[in-house]
mmCIF file of C-alpha atoms in Angstrom:
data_model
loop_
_atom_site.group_PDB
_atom_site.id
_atom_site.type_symbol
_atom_site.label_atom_id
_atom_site.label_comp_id
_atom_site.label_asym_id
_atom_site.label_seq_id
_atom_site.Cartn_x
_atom_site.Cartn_y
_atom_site.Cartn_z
ATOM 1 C CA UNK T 1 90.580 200.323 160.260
ATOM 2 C CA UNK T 2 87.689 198.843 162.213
ATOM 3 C CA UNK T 3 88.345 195.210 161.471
ATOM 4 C CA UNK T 4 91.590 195.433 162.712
ATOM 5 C CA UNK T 5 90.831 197.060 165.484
ATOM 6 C CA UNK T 6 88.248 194.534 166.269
ATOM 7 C CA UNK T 7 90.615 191.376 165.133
ATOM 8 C CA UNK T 8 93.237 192.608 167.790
ATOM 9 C CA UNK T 9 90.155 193.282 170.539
ATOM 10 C CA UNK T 10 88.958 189.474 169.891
ATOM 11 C CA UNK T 11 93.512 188.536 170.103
ATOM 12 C CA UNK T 12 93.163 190.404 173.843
ATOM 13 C CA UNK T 13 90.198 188.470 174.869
ATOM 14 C CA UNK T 14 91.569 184.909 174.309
ATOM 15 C CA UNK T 15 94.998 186.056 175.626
ATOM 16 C CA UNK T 16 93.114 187.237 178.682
ATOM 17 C CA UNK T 17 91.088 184.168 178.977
ATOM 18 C CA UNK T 18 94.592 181.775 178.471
ATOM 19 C CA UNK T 19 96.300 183.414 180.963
ATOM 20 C CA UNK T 20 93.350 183.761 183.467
ATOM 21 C CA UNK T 21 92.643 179.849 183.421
ATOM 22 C CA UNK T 22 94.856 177.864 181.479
ATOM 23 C CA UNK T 23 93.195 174.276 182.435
ATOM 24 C CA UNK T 24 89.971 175.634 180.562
ATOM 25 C CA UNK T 25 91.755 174.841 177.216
ATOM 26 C CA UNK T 26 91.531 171.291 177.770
ATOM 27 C CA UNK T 27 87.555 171.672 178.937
ATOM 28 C CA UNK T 28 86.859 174.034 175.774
ATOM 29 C CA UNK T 29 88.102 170.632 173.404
ATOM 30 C CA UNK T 30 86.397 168.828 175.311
ATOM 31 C CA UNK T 31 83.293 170.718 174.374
ATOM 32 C CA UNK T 32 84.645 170.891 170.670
ATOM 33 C CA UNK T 33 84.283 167.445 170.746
ATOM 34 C CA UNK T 34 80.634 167.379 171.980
ATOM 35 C CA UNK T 35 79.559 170.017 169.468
ATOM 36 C CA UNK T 36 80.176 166.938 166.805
ATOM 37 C CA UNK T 37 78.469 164.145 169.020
ATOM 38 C CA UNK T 38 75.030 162.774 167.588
ATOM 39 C CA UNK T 39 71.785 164.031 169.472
ATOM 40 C CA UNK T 40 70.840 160.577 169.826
ATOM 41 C CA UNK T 41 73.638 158.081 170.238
ATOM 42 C CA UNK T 42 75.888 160.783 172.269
ATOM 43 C CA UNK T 43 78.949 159.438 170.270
ATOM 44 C CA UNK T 44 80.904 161.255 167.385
ATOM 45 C CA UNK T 45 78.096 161.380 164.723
ATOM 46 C CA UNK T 46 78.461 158.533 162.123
ATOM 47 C CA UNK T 47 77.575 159.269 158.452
ATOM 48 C CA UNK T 48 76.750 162.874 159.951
ATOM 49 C CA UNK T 49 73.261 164.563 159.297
ATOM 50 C CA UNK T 50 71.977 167.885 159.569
ATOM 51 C CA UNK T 51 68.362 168.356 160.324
ATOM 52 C CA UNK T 52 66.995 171.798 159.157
ATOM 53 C CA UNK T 53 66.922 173.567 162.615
ATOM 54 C CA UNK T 54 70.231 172.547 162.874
ATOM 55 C CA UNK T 55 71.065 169.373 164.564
ATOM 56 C CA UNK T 56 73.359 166.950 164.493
ATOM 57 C CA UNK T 57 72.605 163.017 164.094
ATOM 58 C CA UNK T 58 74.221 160.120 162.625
ATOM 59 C CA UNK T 59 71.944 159.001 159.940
ATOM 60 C CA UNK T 60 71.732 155.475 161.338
ATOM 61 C CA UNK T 61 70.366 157.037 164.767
ATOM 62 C CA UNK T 62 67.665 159.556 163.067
ATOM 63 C CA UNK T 63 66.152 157.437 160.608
ATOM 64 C CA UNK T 64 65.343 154.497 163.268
ATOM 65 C CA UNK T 65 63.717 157.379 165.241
ATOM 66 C CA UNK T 66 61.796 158.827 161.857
ATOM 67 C CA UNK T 67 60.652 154.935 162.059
ATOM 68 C CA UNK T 68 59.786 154.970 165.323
ATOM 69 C CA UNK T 69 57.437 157.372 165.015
ATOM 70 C CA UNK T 70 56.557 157.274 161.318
ATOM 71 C CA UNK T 71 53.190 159.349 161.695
ATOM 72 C CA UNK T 72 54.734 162.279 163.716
ATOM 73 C CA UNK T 73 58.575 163.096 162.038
ATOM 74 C CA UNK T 74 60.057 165.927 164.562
ATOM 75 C CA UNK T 75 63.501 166.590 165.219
ATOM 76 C CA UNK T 76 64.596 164.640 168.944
ATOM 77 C CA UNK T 77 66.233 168.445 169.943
ATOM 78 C CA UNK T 78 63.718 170.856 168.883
ATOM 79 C CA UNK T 79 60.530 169.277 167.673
ATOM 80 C CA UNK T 80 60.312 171.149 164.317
ATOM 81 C CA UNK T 81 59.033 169.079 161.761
ATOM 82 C CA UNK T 82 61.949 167.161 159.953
ATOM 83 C CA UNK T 83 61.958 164.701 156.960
ATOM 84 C CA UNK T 84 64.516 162.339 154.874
ATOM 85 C CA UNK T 85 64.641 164.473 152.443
ATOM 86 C CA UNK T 86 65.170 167.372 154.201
ATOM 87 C CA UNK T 87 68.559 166.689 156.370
ATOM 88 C CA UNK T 88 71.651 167.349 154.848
ATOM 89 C CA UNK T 89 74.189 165.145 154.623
ATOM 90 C CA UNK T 90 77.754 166.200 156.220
ATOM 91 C CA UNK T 91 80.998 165.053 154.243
ATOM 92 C CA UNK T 92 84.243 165.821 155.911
ATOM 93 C CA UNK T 93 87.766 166.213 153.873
ATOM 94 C CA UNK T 94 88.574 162.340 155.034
ATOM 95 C CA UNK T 95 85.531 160.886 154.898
ATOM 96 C CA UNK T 96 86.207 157.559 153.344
ATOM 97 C CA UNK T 97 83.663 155.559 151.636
ATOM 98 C CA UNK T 98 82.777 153.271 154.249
ATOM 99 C CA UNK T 99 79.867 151.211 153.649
ATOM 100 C CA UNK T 100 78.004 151.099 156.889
ATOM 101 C CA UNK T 101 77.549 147.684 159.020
ATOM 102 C CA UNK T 102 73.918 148.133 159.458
ATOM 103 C CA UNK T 103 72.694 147.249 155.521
ATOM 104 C CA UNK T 104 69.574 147.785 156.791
ATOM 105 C CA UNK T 105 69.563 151.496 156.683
ATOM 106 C CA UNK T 106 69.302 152.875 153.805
ATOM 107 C CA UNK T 107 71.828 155.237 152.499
ATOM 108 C CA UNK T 108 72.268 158.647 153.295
ATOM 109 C CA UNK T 109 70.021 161.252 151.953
ATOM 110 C CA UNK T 110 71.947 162.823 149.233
ATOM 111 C CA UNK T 111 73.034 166.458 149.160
ATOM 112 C CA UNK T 112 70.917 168.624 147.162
ATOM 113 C CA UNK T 113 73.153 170.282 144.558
ATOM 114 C CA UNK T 114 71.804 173.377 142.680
ATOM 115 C CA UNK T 115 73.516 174.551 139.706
ATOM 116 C CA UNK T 116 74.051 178.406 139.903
ATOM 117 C CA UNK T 117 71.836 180.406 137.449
ATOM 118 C CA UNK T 118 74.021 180.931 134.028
ATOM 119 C CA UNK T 119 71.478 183.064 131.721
ATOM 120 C CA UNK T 120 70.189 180.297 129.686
ATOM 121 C CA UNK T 121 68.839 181.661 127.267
ATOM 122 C CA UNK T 122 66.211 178.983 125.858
ATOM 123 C CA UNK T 123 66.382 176.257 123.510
ATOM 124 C CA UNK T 124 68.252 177.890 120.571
ATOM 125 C CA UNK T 125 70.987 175.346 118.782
ATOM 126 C CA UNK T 126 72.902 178.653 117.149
ATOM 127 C CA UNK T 127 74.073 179.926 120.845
ATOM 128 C CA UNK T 128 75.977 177.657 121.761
ATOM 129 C CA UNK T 129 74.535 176.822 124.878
ATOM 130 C CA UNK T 130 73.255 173.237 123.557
ATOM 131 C CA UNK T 131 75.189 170.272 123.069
ATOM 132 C CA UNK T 132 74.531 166.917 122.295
ATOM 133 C CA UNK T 133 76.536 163.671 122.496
ATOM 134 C CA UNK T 134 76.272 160.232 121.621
ATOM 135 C CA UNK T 135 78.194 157.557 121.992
ATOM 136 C CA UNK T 136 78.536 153.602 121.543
ATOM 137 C CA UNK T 137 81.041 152.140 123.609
ATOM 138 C CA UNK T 138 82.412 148.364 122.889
ATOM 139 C CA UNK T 139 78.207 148.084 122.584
ATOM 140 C CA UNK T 140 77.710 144.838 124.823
ATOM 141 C CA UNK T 141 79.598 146.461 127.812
ATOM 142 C CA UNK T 142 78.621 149.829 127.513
ATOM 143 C CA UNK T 143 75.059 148.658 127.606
ATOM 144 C CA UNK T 144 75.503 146.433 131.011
ATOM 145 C CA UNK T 145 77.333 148.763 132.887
ATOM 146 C CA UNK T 146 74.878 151.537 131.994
ATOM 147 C CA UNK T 147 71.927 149.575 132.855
ATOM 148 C CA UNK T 148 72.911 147.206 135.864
ATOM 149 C CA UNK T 149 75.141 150.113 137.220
ATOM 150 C CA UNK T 150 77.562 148.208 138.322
ATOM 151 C CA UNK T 151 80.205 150.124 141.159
ATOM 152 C CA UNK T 152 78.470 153.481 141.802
ATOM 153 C CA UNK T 153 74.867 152.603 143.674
ATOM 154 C CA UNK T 154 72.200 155.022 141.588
ATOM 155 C CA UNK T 155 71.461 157.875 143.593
ATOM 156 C CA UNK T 156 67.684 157.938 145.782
ATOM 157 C CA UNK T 157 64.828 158.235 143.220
ATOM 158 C CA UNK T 158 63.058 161.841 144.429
ATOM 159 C CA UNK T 159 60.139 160.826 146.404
ATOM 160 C CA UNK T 160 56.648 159.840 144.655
ATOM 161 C CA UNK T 161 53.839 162.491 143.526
ATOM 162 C CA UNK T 162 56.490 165.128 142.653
ATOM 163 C CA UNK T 163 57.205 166.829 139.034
ATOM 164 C CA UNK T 164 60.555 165.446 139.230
ATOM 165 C CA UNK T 165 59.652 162.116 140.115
ATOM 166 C CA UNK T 166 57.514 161.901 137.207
ATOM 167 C CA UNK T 167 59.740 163.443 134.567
ATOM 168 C CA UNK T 168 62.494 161.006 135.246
ATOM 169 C CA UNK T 169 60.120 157.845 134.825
ATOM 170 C CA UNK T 170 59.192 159.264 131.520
ATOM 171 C CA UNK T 171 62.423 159.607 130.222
ATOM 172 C CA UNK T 172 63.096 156.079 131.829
ATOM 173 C CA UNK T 173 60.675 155.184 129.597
ATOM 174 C CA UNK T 174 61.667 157.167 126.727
ATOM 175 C CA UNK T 175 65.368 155.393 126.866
ATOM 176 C CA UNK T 176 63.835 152.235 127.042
ATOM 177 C CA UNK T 177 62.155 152.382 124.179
ATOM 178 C CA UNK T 178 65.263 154.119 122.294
ATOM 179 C CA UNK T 179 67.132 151.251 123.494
ATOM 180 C CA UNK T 180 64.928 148.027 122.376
ATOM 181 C CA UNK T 181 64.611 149.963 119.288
ATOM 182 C CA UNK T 182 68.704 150.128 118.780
ATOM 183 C CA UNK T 183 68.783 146.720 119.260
ATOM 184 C CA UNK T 184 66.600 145.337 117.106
ATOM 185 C CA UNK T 185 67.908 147.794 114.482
ATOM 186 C CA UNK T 186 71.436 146.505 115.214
ATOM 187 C CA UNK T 187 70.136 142.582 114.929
ATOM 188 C CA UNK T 188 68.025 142.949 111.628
ATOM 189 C CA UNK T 189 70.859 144.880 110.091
ATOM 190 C CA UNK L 1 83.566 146.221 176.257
ATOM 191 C CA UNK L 2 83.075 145.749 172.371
ATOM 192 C CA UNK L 3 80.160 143.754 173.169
ATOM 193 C CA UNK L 4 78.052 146.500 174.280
ATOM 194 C CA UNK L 5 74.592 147.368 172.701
ATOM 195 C CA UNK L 6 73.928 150.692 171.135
ATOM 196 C CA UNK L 7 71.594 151.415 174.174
ATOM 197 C CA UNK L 8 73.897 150.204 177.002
ATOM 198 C CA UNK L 9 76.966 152.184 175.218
ATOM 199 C CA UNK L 10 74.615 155.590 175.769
ATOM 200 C CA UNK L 11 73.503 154.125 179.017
ATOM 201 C CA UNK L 12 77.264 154.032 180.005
ATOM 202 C CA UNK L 13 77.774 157.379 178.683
ATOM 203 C CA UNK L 14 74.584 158.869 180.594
ATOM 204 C CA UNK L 15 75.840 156.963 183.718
ATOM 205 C CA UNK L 16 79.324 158.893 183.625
ATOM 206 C CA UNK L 17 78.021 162.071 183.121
ATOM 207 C CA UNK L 18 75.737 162.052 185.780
ATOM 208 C CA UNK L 19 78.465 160.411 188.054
ATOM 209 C CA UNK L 20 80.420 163.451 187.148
ATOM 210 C CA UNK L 21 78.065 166.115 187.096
ATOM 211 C CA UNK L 22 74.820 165.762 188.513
ATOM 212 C CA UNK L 23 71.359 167.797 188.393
ATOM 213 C CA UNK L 24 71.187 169.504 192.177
ATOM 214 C CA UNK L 25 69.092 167.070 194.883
ATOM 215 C CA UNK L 26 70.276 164.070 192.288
ATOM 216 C CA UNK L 27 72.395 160.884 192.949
ATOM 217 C CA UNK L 28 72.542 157.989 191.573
ATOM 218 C CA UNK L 29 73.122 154.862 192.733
ATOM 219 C CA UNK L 30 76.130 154.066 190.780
ATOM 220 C CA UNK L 31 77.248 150.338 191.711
ATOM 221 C CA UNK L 32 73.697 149.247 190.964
ATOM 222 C CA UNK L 33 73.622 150.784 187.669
ATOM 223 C CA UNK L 34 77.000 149.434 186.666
ATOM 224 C CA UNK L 35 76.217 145.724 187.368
ATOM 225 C CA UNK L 36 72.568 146.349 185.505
ATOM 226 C CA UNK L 37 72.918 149.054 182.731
ATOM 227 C CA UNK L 38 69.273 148.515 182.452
ATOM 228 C CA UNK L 39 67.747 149.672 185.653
ATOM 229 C CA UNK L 40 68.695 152.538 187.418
ATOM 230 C CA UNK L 41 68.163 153.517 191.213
ATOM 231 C CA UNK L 42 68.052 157.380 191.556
ATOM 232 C CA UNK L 43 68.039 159.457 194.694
ATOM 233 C CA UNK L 44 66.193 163.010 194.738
ATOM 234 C CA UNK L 45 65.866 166.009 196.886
ATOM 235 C CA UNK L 46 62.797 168.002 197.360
ATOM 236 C CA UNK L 47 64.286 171.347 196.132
ATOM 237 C CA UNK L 48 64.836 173.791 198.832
ATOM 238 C CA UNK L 49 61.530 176.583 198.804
ATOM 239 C CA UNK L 50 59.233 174.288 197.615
ATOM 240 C CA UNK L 51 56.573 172.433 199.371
ATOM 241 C CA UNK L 52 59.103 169.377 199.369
ATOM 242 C CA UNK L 53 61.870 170.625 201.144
ATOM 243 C CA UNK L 54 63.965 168.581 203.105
ATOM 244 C CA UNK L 55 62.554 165.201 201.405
ATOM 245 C CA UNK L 56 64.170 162.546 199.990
ATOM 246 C CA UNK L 57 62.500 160.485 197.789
ATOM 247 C CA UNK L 58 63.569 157.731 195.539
ATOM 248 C CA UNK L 59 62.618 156.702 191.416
ATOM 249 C CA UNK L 60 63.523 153.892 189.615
ATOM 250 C CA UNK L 61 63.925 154.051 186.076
ATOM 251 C CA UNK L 62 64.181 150.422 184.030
ATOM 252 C CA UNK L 63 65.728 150.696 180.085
ATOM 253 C CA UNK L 64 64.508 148.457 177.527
ATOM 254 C CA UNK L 65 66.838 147.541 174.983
ATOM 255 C CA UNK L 66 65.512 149.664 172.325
ATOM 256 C CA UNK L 67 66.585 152.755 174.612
ATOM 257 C CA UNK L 68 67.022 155.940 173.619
ATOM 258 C CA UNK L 69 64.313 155.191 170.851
ATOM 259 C CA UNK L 70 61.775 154.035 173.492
ATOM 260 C CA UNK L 71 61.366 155.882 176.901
ATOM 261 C CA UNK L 72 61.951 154.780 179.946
ATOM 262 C CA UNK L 73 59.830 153.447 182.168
ATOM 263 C CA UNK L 74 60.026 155.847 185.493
ATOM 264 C CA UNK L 75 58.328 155.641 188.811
ATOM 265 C CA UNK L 76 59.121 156.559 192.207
ATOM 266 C CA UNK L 77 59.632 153.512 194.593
ATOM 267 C CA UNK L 78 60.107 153.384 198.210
ATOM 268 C CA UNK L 79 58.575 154.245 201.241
ATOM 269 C CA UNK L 80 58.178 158.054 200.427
ATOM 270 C CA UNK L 81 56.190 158.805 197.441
ATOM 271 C CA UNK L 82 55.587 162.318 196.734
ATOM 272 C CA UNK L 83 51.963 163.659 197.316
ATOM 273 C CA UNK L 84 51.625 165.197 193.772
ATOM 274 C CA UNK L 85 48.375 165.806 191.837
ATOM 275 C CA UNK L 86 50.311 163.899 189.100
ATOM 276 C CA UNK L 87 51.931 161.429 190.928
ATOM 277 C CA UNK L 88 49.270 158.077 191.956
ATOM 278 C CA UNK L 89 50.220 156.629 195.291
ATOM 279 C CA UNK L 90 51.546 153.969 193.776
ATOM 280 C CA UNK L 91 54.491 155.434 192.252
ATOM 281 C CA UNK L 92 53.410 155.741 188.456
ATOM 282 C CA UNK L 93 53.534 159.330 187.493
ATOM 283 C CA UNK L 94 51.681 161.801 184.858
ATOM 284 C CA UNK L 95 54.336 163.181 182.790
ATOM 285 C CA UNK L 96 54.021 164.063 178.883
ATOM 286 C CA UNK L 97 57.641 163.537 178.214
ATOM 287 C CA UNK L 98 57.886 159.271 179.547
ATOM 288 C CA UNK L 99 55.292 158.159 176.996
ATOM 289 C CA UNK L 100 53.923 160.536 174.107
ATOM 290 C CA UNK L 101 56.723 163.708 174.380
ATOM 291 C CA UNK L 102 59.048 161.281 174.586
ATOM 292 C CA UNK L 103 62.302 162.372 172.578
ATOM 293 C CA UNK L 104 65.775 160.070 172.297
ATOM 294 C CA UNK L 105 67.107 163.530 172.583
ATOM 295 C CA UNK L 106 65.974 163.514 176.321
ATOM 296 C CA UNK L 107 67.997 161.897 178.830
ATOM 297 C CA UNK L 108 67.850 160.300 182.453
ATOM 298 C CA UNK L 109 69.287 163.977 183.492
ATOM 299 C CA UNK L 110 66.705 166.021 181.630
ATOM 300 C CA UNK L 111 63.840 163.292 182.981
ATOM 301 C CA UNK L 112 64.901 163.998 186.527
ATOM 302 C CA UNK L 113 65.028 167.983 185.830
ATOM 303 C CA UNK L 114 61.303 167.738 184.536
ATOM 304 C CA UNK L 115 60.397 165.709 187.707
ATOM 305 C CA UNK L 116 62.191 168.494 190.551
ATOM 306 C CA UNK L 117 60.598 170.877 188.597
ATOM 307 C CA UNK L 118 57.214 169.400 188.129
ATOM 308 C CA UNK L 119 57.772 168.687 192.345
ATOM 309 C CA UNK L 120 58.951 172.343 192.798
ATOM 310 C CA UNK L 121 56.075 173.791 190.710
ATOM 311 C CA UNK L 122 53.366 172.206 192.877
ATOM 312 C CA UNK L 123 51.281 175.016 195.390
ATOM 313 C CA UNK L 124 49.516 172.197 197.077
ATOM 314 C CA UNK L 125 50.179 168.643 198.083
ATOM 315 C CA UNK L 126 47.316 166.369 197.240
ATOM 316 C CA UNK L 127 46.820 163.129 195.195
ATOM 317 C CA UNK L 128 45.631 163.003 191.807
ATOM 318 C CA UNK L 129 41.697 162.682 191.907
ATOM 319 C CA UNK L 130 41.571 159.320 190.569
ATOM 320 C CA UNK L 131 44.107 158.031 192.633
ATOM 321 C CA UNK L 132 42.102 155.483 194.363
ATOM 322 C CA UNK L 133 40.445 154.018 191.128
ATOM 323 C CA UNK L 134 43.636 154.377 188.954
ATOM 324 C CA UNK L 135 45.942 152.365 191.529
ATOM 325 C CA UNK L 136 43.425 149.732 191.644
ATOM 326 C CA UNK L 137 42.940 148.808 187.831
ATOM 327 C CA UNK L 138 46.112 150.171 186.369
ATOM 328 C CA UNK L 139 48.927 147.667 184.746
ATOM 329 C CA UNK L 140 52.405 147.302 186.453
ATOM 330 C CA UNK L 141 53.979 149.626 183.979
ATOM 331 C CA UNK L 142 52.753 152.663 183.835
ATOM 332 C CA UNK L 143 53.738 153.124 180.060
ATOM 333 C CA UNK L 144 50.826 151.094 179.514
ATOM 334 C CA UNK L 145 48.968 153.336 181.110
ATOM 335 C CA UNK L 146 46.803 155.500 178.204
ATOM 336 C CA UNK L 147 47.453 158.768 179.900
ATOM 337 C CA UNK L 148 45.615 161.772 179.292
ATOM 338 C CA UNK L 149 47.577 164.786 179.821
ATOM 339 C CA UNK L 150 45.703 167.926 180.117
ATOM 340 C CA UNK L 151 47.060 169.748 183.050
ATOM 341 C CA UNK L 152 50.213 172.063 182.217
ATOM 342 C CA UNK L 153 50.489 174.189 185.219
ATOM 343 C CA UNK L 154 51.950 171.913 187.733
#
């Protein structure tokens, strides 16, 4: 009852504000538009960021001010404390995979993706919540697309000193090893 | 038009908008700005109820070409130069925002806001203590200047 009756109170308003101005339409997209401009360049933001607090940059603009002023990171708007890896990337329904002019900068920060929780329930093989594949491909292929990555670009590595940083050099390390070892087992063989 | 620099294209952009909608007291002196994006003529009123009332001074503000990223480089020029206790006789002025504060966020609007104000806070005219010394030894640009800001009330 209450949601309609506020649904049909927020209808009135925008009638009322139509009728009482109608040339304000054309202002209000005009500010649409400026609620997508970059902080920083003032144009339609370009490979769109989102800072923490909230604001808008293309990623070219923010991360040649984070090098600007490489000791002191703060957002241009606010001046909370921002960081690469904390903006979030923006991805509209079209975007199309545009590599950007300036090579220089480097890509966009990707978007942090959490799985949600699914009650995993340890390491038991019996539950059915482990599985295991492996595969060889036509072997010489297989092996130089997987290693030279060729189309995709790898995504960032997460930045030094942290857990995650170092548990994906070891297991760099521990496919590395599992590789040169399949080899040479394939060759003597 | 497609040759334009990032900073001249947000130059242009700045231009327009305060063309079309200016801070109160501002005005800027368009043809000059169109025929060099990169330095600026601007017109301001002493705000009316403050110890500047009724005059007009003028600042200049020059762009380098890595602007918005670096500030600009603002002083007041002319024959009237406001008696300020931040503001040296010579035109260079003590504000946080055109060196350290500096933000590309901030724009030649929001630079002249945070000068009427700073004029419009001020209880009495008088020039900065070290005026004398400072005018004498200081470099051309006052960006150069190592400025130490301590005073937040005016």
């Amino acid at each position: 009852m209450s949601t309609t009756s506020t649904s049909e109170e927020v209808k009135d308003n925008t009638s009322r504000e139509d009728e009482g101005d109608a040339p304000n339409t054309k202002d209000e997209d005009k500010s649409n538009e400026n609620l997508l401009e970059c902080n920083i360049c003032l144009d339609t933001a370009k490979d769109a960021v989102v800072s923490l607090c909230g604001h808008l940059f293309c990623w070219p603009c923010l991360h040649q001010w984070l090098e600007t002023r490489p000791n002191r990171p703060v957002c241009p708007v606010c001046k909370a404390a921002i960081s690469r890896e904390k903006v979030v990337p923006l991805y509209g329904r079209g975007s199309k995979k545009q590599e950007d002019p300036r090579n220089k900068v480097p890509p966009r920060p990707a978007g942090q993706r959490t799985e949600p929780d699914n009650n995993f329930s340890g390491f038991g093989f019996g539950d059915g919540g482990f599985h295991m594949s492996f595969g060889i491909g036509a072997f010489p292929f297989g092996f130089f697309t997987s290693t030279f990555n060729f189309g995709e670009p790898r995504p960032n590595m997460p930045p030094h000193g942290t857990p995650q940083n170092m548990e994906e050099q070891f297991l760099s390390k521990v496919f590395l090893w599992l590789a040169l070892i399949f080899i040479a087992w394939l060759l003597l063989a | 038009m497609s040759a334009m620099s990032p900073s001249e294209r947000r130059l242009q952009k700045e231009l327009m908008s305060l063309i079309k909608d200016p801070p109160p007291g501002v005005t800027v002196d368009a043809e000059q700005a169109e025929q060099n994006l990169l330095q600026w003529t601007i017109f301001m009123e002493g705000a009316s109820g403050t110890l500047y009332e009724g005059e007009r001074f003028q600042l200049q503000f020059k762009f380098s070409n890595k602007y918005p990223f670096d500030s600009p480089e603002v002083t007041f020029v002319g024959s009237n130069i406001p008696v300020h206790p931040h503001i040296y006789s010579n035109g260079h002025i003590c504000l946080s925002i055109l060196t350290d504060d500096w933000s590309p966020a901030l724009s030649v609007q929001s630079v002249c806001l945070s000068i009427v104000s700073m004029l419009s806070s001020c209880k009495e005219k008088q020039r900065p203590h070290d005026n004398a010394f400072y005018v004498k030894t200081c470099s051309k640009n006052p960006k150069k200047t190592k400025w130490w800001y301590h005073d937040d009330s005016v």
